[in-house]
PDB file of N, CA and C in Angstrom:
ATOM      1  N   UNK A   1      49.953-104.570-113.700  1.00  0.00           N
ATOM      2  CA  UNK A   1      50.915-105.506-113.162  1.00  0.00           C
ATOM      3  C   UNK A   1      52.329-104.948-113.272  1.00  0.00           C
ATOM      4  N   UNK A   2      52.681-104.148-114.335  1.00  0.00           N
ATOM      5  CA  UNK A   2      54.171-103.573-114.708  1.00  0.00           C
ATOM      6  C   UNK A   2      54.359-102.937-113.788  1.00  0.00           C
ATOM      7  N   UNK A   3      53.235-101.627-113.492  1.00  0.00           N
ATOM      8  CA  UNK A   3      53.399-100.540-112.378  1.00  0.00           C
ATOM      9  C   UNK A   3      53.472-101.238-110.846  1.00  0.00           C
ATOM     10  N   UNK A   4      53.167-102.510-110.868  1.00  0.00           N
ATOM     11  CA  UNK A   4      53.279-102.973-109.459  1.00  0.00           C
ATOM     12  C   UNK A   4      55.244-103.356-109.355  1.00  0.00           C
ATOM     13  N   UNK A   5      55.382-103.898-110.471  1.00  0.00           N
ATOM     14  CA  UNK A   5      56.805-104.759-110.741  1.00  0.00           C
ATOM     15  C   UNK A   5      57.590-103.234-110.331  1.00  0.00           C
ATOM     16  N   UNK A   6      57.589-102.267-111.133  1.00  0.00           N
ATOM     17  CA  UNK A   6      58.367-101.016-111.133  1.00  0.00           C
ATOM     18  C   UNK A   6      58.322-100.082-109.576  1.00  0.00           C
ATOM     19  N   UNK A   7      57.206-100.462-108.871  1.00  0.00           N
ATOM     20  CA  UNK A   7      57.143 -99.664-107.619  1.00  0.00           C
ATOM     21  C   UNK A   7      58.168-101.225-106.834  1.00  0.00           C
ATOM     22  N   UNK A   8      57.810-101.980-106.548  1.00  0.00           N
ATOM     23  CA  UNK A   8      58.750-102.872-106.145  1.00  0.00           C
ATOM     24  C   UNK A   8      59.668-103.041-106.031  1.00  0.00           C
ATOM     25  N   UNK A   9      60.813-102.443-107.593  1.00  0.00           N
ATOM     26  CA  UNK A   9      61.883-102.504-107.862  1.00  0.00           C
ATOM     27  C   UNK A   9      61.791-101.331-106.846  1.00  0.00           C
ATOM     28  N   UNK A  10      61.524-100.316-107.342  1.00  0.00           N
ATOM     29  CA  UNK A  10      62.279 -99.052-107.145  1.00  0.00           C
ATOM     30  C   UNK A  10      62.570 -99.310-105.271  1.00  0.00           C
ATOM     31  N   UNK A  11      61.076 -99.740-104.348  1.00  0.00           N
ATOM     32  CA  UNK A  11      61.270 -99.989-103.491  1.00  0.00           C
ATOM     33  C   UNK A  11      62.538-100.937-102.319  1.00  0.00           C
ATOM     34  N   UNK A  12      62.750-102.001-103.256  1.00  0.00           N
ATOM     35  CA  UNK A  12      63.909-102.618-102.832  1.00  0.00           C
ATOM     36  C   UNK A  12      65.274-102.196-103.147  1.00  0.00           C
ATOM     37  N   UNK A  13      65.491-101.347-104.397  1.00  0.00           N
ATOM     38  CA  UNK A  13      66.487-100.227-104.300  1.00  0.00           C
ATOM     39  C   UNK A  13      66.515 -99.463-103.344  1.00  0.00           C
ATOM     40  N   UNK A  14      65.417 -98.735-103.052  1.00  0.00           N
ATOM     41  CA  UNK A  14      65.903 -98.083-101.384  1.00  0.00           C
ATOM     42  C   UNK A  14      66.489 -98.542-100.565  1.00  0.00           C
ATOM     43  N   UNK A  15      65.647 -99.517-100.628  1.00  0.00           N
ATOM     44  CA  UNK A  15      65.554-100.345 -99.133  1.00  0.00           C
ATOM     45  C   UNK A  15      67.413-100.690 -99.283  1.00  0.00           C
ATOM     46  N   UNK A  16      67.793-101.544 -99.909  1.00  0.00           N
ATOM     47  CA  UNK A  16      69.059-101.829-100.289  1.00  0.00           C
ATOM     48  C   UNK A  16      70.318-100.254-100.280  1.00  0.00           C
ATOM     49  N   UNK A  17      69.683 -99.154-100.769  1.00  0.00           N
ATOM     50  CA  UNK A  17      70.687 -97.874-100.680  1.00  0.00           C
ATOM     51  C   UNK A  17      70.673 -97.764 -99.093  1.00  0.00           C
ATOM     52  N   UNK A  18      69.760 -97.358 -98.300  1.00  0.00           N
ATOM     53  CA  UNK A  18      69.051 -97.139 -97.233  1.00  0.00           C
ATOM     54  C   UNK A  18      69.956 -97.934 -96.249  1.00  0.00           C
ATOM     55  N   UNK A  19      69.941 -99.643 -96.653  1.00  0.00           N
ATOM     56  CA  UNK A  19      70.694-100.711 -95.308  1.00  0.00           C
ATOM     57  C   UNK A  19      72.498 -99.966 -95.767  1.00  0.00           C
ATOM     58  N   UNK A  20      72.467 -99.883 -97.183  1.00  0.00           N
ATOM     59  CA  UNK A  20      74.452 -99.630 -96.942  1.00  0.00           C
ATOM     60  C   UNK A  20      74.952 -98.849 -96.388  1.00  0.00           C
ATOM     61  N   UNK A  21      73.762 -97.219 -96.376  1.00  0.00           N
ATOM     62  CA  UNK A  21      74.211 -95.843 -95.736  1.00  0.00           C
ATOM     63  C   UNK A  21      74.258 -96.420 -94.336  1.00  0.00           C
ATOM     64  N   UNK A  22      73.369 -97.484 -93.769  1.00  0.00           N
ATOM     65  CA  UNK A  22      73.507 -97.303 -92.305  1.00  0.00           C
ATOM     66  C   UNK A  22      74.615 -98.436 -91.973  1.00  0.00           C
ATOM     67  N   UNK A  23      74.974 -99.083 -92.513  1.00  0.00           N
ATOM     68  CA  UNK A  23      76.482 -99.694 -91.912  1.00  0.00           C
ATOM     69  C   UNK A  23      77.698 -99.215 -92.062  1.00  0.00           C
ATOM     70  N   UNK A  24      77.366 -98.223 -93.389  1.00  0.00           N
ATOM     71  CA  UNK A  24      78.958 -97.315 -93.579  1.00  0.00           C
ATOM     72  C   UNK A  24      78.974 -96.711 -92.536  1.00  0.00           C
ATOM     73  N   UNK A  25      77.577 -95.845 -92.053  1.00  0.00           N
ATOM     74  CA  UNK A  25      77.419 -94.993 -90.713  1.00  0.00           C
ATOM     75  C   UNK A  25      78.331 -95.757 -89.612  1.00  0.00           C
ATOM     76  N   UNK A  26      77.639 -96.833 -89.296  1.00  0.00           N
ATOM     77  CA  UNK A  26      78.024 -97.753 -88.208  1.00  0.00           C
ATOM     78  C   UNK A  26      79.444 -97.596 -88.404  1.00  0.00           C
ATOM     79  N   UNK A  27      79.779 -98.089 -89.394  1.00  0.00           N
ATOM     80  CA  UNK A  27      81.757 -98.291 -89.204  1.00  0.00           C
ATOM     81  C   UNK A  27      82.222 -97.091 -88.802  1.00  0.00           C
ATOM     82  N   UNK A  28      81.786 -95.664 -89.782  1.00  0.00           N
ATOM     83  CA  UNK A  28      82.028 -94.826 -89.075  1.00  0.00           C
ATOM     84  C   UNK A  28      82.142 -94.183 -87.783  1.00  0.00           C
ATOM     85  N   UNK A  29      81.050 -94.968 -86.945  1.00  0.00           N
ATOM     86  CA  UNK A  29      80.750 -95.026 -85.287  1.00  0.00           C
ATOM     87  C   UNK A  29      81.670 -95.270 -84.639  1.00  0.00           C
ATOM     88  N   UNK A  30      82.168 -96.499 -85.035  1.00  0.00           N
ATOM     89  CA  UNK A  30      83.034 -97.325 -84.574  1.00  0.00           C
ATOM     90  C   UNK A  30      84.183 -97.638 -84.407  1.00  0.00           C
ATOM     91  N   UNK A  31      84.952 -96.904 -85.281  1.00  0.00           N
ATOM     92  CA  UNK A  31      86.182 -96.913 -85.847  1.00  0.00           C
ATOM     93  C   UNK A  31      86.769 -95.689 -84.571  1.00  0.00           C
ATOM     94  N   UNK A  32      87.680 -96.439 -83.986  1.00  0.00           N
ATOM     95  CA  UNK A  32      88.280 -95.849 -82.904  1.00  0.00           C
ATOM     96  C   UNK A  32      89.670 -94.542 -83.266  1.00  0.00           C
ATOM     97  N   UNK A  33      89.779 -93.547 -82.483  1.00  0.00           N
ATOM     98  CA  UNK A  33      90.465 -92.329 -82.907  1.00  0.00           C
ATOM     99  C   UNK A  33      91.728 -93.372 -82.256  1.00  0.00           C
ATOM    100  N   UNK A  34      93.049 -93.542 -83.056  1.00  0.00           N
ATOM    101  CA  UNK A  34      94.010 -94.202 -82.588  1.00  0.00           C
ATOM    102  C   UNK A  34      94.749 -93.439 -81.477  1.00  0.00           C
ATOM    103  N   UNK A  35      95.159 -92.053 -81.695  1.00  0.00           N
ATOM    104  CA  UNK A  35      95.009 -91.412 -80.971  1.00  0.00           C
ATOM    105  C   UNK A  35      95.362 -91.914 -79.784  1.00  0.00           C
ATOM    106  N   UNK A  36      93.860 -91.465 -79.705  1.00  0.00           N
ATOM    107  CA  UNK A  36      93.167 -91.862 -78.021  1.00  0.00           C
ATOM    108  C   UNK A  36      93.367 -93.155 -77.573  1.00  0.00           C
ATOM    109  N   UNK A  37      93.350 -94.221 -78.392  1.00  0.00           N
ATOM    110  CA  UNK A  37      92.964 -95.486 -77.929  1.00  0.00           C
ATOM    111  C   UNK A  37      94.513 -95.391 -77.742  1.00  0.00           C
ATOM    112  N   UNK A  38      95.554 -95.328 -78.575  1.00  0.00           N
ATOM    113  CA  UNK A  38      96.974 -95.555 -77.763  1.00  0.00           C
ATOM    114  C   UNK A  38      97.087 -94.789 -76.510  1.00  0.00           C
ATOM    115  N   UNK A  39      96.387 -93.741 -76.349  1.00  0.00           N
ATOM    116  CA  UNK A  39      96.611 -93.167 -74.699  1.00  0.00           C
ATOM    117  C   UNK A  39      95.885 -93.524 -74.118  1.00  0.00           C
ATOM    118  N   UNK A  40      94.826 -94.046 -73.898  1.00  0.00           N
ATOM    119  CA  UNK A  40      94.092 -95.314 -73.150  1.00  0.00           C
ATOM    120  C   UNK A  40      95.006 -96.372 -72.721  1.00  0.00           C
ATOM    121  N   UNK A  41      95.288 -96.894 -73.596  1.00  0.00           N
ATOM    122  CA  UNK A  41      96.303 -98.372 -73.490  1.00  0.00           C
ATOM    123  C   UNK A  41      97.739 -97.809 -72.539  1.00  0.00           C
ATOM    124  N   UNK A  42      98.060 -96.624 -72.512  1.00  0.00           N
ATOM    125  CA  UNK A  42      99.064 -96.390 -72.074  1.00  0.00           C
ATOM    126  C   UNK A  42      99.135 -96.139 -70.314  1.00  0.00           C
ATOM    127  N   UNK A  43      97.974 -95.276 -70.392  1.00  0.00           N
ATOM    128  CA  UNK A  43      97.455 -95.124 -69.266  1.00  0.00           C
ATOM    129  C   UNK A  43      96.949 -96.523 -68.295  1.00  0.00           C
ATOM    130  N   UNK A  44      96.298 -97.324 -68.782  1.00  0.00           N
ATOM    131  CA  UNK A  44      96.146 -98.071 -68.017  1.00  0.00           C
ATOM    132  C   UNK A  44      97.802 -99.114 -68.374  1.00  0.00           C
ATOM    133  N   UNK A  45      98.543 -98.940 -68.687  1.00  0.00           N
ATOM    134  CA  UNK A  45      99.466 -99.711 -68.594  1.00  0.00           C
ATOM    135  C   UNK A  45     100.199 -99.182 -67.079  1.00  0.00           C
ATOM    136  N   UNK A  46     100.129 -97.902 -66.902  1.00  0.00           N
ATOM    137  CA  UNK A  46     100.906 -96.994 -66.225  1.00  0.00           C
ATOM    138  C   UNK A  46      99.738 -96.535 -64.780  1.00  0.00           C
ATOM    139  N   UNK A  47      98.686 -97.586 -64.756  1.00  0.00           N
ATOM    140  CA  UNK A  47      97.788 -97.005 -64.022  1.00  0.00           C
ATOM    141  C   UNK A  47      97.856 -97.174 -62.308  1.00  0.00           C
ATOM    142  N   UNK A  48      97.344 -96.535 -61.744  1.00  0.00           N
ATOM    143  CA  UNK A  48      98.049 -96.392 -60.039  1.00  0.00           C
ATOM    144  C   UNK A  48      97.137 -97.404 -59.694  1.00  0.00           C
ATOM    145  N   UNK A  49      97.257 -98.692 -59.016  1.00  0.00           N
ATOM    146  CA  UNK A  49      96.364 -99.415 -57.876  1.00  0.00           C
ATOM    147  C   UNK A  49      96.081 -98.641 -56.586  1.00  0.00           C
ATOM    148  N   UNK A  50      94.651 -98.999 -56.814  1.00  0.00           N
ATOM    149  CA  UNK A  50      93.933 -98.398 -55.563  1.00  0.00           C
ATOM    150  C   UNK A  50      94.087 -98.844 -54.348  1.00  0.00           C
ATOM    151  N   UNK A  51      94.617-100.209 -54.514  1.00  0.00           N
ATOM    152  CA  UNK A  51      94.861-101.343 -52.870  1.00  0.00           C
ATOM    153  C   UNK A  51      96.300-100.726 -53.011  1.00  0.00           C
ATOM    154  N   UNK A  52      97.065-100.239 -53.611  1.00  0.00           N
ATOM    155  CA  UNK A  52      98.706-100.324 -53.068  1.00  0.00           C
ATOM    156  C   UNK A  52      99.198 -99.300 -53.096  1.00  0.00           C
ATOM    157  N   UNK A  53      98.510 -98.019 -53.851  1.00  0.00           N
ATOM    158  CA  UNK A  53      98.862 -96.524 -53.979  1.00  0.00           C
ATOM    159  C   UNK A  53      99.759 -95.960 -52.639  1.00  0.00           C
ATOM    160  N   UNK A  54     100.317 -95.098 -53.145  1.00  0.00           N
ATOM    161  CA  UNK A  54     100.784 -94.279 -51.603  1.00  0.00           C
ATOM    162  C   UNK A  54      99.761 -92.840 -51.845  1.00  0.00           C
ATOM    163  N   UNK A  55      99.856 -92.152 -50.623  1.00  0.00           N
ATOM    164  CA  UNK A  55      98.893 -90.719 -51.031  1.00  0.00           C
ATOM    165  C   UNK A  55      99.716 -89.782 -52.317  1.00  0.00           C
ATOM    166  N   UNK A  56     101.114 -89.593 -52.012  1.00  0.00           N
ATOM    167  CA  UNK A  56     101.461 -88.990 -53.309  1.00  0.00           C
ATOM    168  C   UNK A  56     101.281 -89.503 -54.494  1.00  0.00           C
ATOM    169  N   UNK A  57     101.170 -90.867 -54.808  1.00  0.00           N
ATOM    170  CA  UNK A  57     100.677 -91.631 -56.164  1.00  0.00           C
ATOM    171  C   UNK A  57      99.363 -91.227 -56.388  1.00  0.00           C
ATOM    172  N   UNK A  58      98.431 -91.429 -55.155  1.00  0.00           N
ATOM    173  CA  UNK A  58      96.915 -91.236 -55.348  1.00  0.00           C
ATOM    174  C   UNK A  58      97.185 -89.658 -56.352  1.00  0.00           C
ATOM    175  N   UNK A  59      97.685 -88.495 -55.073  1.00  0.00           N
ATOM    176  CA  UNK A  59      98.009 -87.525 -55.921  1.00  0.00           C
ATOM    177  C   UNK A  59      97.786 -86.619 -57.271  1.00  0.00           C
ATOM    178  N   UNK A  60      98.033 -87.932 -58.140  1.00  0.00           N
ATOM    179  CA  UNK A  60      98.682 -87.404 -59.232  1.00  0.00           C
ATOM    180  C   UNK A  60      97.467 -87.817 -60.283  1.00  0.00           C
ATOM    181  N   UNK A  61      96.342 -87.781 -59.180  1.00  0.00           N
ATOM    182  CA  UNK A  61      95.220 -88.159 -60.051  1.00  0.00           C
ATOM    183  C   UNK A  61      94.253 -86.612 -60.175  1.00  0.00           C
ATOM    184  N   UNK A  62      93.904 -86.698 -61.039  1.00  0.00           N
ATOM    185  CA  UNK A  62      92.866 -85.474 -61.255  1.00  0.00           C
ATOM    186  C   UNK A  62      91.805 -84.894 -60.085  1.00  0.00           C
ATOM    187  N   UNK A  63      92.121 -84.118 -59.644  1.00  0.00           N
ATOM    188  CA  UNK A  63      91.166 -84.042 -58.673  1.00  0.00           C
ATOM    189  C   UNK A  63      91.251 -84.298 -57.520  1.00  0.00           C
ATOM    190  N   UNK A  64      92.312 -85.078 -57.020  1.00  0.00           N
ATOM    191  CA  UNK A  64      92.584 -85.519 -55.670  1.00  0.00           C
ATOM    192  C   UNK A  64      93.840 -84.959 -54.597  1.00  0.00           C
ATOM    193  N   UNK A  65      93.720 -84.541 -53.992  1.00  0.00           N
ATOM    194  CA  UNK A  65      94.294 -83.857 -53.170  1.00  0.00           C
ATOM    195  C   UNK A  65      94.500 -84.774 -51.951  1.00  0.00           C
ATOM    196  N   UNK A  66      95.643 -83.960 -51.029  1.00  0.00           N
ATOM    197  CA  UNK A  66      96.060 -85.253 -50.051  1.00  0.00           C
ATOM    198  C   UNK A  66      94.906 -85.625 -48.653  1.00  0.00           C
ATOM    199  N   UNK A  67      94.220 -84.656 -48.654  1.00  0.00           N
ATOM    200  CA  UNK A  67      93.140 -84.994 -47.956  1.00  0.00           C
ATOM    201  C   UNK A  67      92.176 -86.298 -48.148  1.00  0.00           C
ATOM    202  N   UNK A  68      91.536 -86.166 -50.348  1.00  0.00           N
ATOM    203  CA  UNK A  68      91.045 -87.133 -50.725  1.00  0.00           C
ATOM    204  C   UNK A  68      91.820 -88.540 -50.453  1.00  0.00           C
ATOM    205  N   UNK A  69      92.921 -88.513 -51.111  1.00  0.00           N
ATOM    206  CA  UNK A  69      93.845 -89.054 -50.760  1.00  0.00           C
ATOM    207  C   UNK A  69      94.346 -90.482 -49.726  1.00  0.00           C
ATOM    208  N   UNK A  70      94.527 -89.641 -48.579  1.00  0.00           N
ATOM    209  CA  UNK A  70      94.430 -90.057 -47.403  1.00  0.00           C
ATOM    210  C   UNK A  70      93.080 -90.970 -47.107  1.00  0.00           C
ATOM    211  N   UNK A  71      91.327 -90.248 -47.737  1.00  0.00           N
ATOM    212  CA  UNK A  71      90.531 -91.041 -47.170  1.00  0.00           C
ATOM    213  C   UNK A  71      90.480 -92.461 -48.182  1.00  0.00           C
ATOM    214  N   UNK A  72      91.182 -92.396 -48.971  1.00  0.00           N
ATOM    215  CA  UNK A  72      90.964 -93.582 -50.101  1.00  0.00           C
ATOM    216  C   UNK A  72      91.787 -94.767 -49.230  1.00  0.00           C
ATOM    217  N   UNK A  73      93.402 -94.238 -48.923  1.00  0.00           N
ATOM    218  CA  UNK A  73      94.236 -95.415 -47.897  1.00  0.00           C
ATOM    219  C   UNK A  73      92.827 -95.686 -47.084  1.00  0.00           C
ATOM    220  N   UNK A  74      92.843 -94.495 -45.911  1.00  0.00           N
ATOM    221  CA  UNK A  74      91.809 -95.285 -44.610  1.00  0.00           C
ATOM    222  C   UNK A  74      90.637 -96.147 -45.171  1.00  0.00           C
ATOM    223  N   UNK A  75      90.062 -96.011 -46.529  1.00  0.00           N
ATOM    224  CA  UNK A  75      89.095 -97.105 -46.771  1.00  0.00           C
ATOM    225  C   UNK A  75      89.492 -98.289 -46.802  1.00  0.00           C
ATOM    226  N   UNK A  76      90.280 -98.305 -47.925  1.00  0.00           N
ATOM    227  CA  UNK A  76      91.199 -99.747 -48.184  1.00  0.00           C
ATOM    228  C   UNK A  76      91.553-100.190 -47.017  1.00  0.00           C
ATOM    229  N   UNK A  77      92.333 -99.672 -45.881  1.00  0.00           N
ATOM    230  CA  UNK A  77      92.612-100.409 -44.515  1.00  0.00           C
ATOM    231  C   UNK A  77      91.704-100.420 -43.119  1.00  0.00           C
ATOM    232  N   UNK A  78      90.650 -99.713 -43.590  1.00  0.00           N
ATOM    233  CA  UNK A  78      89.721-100.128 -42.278  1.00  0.00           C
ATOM    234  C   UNK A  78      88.113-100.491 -42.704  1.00  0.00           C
ATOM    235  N   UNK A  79      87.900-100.469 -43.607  1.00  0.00           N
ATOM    236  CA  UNK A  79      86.729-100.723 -44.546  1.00  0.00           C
ATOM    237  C   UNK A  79      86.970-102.229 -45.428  1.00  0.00           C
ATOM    238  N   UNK A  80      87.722-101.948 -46.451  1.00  0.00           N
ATOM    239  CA  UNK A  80      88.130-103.350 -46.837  1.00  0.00           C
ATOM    240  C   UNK A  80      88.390-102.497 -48.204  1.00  0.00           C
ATOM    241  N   UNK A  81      89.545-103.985 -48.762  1.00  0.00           N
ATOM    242  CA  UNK A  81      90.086-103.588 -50.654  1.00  0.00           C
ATOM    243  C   UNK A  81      89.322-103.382 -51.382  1.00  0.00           C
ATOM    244  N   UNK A  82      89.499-102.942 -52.700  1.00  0.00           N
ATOM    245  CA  UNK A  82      89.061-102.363 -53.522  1.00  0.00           C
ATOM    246  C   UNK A  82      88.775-103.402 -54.714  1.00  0.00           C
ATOM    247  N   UNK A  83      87.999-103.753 -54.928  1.00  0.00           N
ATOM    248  CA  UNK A  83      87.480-104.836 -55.581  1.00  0.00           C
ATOM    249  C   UNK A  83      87.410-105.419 -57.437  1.00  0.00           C
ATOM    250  N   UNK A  84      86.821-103.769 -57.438  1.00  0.00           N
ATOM    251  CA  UNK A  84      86.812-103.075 -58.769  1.00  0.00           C
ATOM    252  C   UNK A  84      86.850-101.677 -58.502  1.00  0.00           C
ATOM    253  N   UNK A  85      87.133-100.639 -59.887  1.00  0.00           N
ATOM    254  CA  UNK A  85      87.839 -98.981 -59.758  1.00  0.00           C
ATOM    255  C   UNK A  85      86.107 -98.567 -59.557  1.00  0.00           C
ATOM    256  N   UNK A  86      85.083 -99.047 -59.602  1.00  0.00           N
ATOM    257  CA  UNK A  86      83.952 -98.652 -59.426  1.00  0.00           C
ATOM    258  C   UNK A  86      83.779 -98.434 -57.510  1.00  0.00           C
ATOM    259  N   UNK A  87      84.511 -99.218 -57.295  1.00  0.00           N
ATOM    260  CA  UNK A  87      84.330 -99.069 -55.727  1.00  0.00           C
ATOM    261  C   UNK A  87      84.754 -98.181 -54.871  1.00  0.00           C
ATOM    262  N   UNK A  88      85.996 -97.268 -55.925  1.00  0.00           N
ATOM    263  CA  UNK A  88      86.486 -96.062 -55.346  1.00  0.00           C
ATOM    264  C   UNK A  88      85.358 -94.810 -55.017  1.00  0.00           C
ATOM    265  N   UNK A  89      83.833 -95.317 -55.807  1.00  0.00           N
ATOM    266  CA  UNK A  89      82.894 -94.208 -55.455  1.00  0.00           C
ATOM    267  C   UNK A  89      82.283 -93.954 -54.170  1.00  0.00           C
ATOM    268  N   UNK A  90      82.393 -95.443 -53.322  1.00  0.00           N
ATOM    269  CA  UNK A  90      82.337 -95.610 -52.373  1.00  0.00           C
ATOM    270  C   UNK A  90      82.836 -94.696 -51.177  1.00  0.00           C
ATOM    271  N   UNK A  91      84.337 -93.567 -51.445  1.00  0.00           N
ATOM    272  CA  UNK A  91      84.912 -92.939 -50.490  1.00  0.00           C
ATOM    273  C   UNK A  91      83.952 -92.125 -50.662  1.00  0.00           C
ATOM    274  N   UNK A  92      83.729 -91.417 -49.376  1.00  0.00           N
ATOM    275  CA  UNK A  92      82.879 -89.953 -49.006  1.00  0.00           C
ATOM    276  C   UNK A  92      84.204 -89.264 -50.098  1.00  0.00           C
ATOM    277  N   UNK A  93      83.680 -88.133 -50.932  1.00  0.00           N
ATOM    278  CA  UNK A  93      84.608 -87.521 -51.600  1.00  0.00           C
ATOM    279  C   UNK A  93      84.890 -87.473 -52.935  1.00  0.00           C
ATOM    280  N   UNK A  94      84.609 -88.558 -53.168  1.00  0.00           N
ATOM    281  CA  UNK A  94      85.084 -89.178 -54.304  1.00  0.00           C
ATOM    282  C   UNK A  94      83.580 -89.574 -55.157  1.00  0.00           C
ATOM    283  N   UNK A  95      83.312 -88.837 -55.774  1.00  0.00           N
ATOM    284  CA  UNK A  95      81.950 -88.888 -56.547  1.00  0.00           C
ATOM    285  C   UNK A  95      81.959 -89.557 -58.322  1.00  0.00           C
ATOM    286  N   UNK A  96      81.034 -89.602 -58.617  1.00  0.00           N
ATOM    287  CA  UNK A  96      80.993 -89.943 -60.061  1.00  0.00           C
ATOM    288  C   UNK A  96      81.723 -89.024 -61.391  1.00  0.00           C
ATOM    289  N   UNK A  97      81.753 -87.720 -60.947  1.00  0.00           N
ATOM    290  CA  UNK A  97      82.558 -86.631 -61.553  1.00  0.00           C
ATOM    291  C   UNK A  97      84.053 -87.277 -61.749  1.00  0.00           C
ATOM    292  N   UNK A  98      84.800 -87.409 -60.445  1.00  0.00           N
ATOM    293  CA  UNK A  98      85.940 -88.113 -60.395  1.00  0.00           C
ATOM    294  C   UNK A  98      86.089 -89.100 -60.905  1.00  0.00           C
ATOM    295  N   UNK A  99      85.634 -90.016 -60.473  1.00  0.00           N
ATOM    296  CA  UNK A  99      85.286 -91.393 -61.338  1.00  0.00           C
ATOM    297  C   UNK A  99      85.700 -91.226 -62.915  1.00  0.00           C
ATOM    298  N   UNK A 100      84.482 -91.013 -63.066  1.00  0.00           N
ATOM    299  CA  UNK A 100      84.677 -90.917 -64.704  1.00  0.00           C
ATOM    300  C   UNK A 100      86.120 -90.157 -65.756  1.00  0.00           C
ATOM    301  N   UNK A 101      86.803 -88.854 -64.566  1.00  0.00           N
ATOM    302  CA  UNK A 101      88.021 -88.148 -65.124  1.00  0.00           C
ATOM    303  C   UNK A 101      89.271 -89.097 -65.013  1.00  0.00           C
ATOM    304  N   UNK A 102      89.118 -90.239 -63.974  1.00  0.00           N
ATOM    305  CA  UNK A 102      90.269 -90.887 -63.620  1.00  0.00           C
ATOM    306  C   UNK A 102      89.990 -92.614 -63.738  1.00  0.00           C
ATOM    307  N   UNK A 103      89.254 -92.647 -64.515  1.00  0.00           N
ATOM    308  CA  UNK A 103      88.540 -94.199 -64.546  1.00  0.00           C
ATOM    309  C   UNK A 103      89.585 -95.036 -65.288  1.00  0.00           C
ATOM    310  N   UNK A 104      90.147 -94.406 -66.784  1.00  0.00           N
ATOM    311  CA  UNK A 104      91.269 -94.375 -67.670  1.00  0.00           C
ATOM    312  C   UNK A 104      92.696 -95.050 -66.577  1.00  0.00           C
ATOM    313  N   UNK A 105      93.133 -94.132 -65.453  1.00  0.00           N
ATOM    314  CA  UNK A 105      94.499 -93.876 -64.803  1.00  0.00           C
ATOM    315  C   UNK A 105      94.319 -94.680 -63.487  1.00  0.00           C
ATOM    316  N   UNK A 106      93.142 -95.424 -62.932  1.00  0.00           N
ATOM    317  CA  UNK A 106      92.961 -96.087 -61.876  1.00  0.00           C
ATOM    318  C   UNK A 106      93.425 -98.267 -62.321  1.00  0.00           C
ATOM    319  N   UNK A 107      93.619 -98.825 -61.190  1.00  0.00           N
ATOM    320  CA  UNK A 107      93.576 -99.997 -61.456  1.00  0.00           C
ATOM    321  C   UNK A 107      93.140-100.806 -60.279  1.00  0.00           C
ATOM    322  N   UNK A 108      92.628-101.728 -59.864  1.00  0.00           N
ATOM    323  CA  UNK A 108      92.655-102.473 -58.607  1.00  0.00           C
ATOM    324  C   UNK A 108      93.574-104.128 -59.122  1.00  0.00           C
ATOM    325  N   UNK A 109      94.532-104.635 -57.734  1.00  0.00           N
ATOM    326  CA  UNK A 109      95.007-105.522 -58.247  1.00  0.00           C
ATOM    327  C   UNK A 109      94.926-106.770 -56.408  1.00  0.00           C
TER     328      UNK A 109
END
């Protein structure tokens, strides 16, 4: 009966070491590089709308050139606005690569 009591203990000591390592982990996960998160916040403070851009604003986005550019206006005005920044994948041109480099610096309003 002792040796049952003593494997028990020892067992719920794990178990108990075991749950704390994985929430310290977690916080560790979680805990945002300030960093970054202030240039996040900044960026989208400062971020170009996709319905109101001019092509030199578009521009000044990663990857986009005045060609891309240009086809983002002609969507917005002969296709229809931009709803959400997900809809910019929509231009011929403008792929998920882009997307994701300029997702941060885009806004729709």
């Amino acid at each position: 009966m002792m040796k049952g009591r003593k494997v028990l203990g020892i067992f719920i000591i794990l178990a108990l070491l075991c749950s704390g390592v994985v929430l310290i982990m977690e916080e560790i996960a979680y805990t945002p590089n300030s960093a970054k998160f202030e240039e996040i916040i900044t960026d989208t403070e400062n971020a170009i709308n996709l319905n109101s851009a001019t092509s030199a604003e578009l521009q000044k986005l990663d990857g986009i050139g005045e060609k891309t550019a240009d086809k983002i206006i002609k969507f917005r005005e002969r296709v229809r606005r931009f709803e959400t920044i997900h809809d910019i994948k929509l231009v011929k041109g403008y792929g998920e690569i882009l997307f994701e480099t300029n997702k941060c610096m885009i806004t729709v309003k």
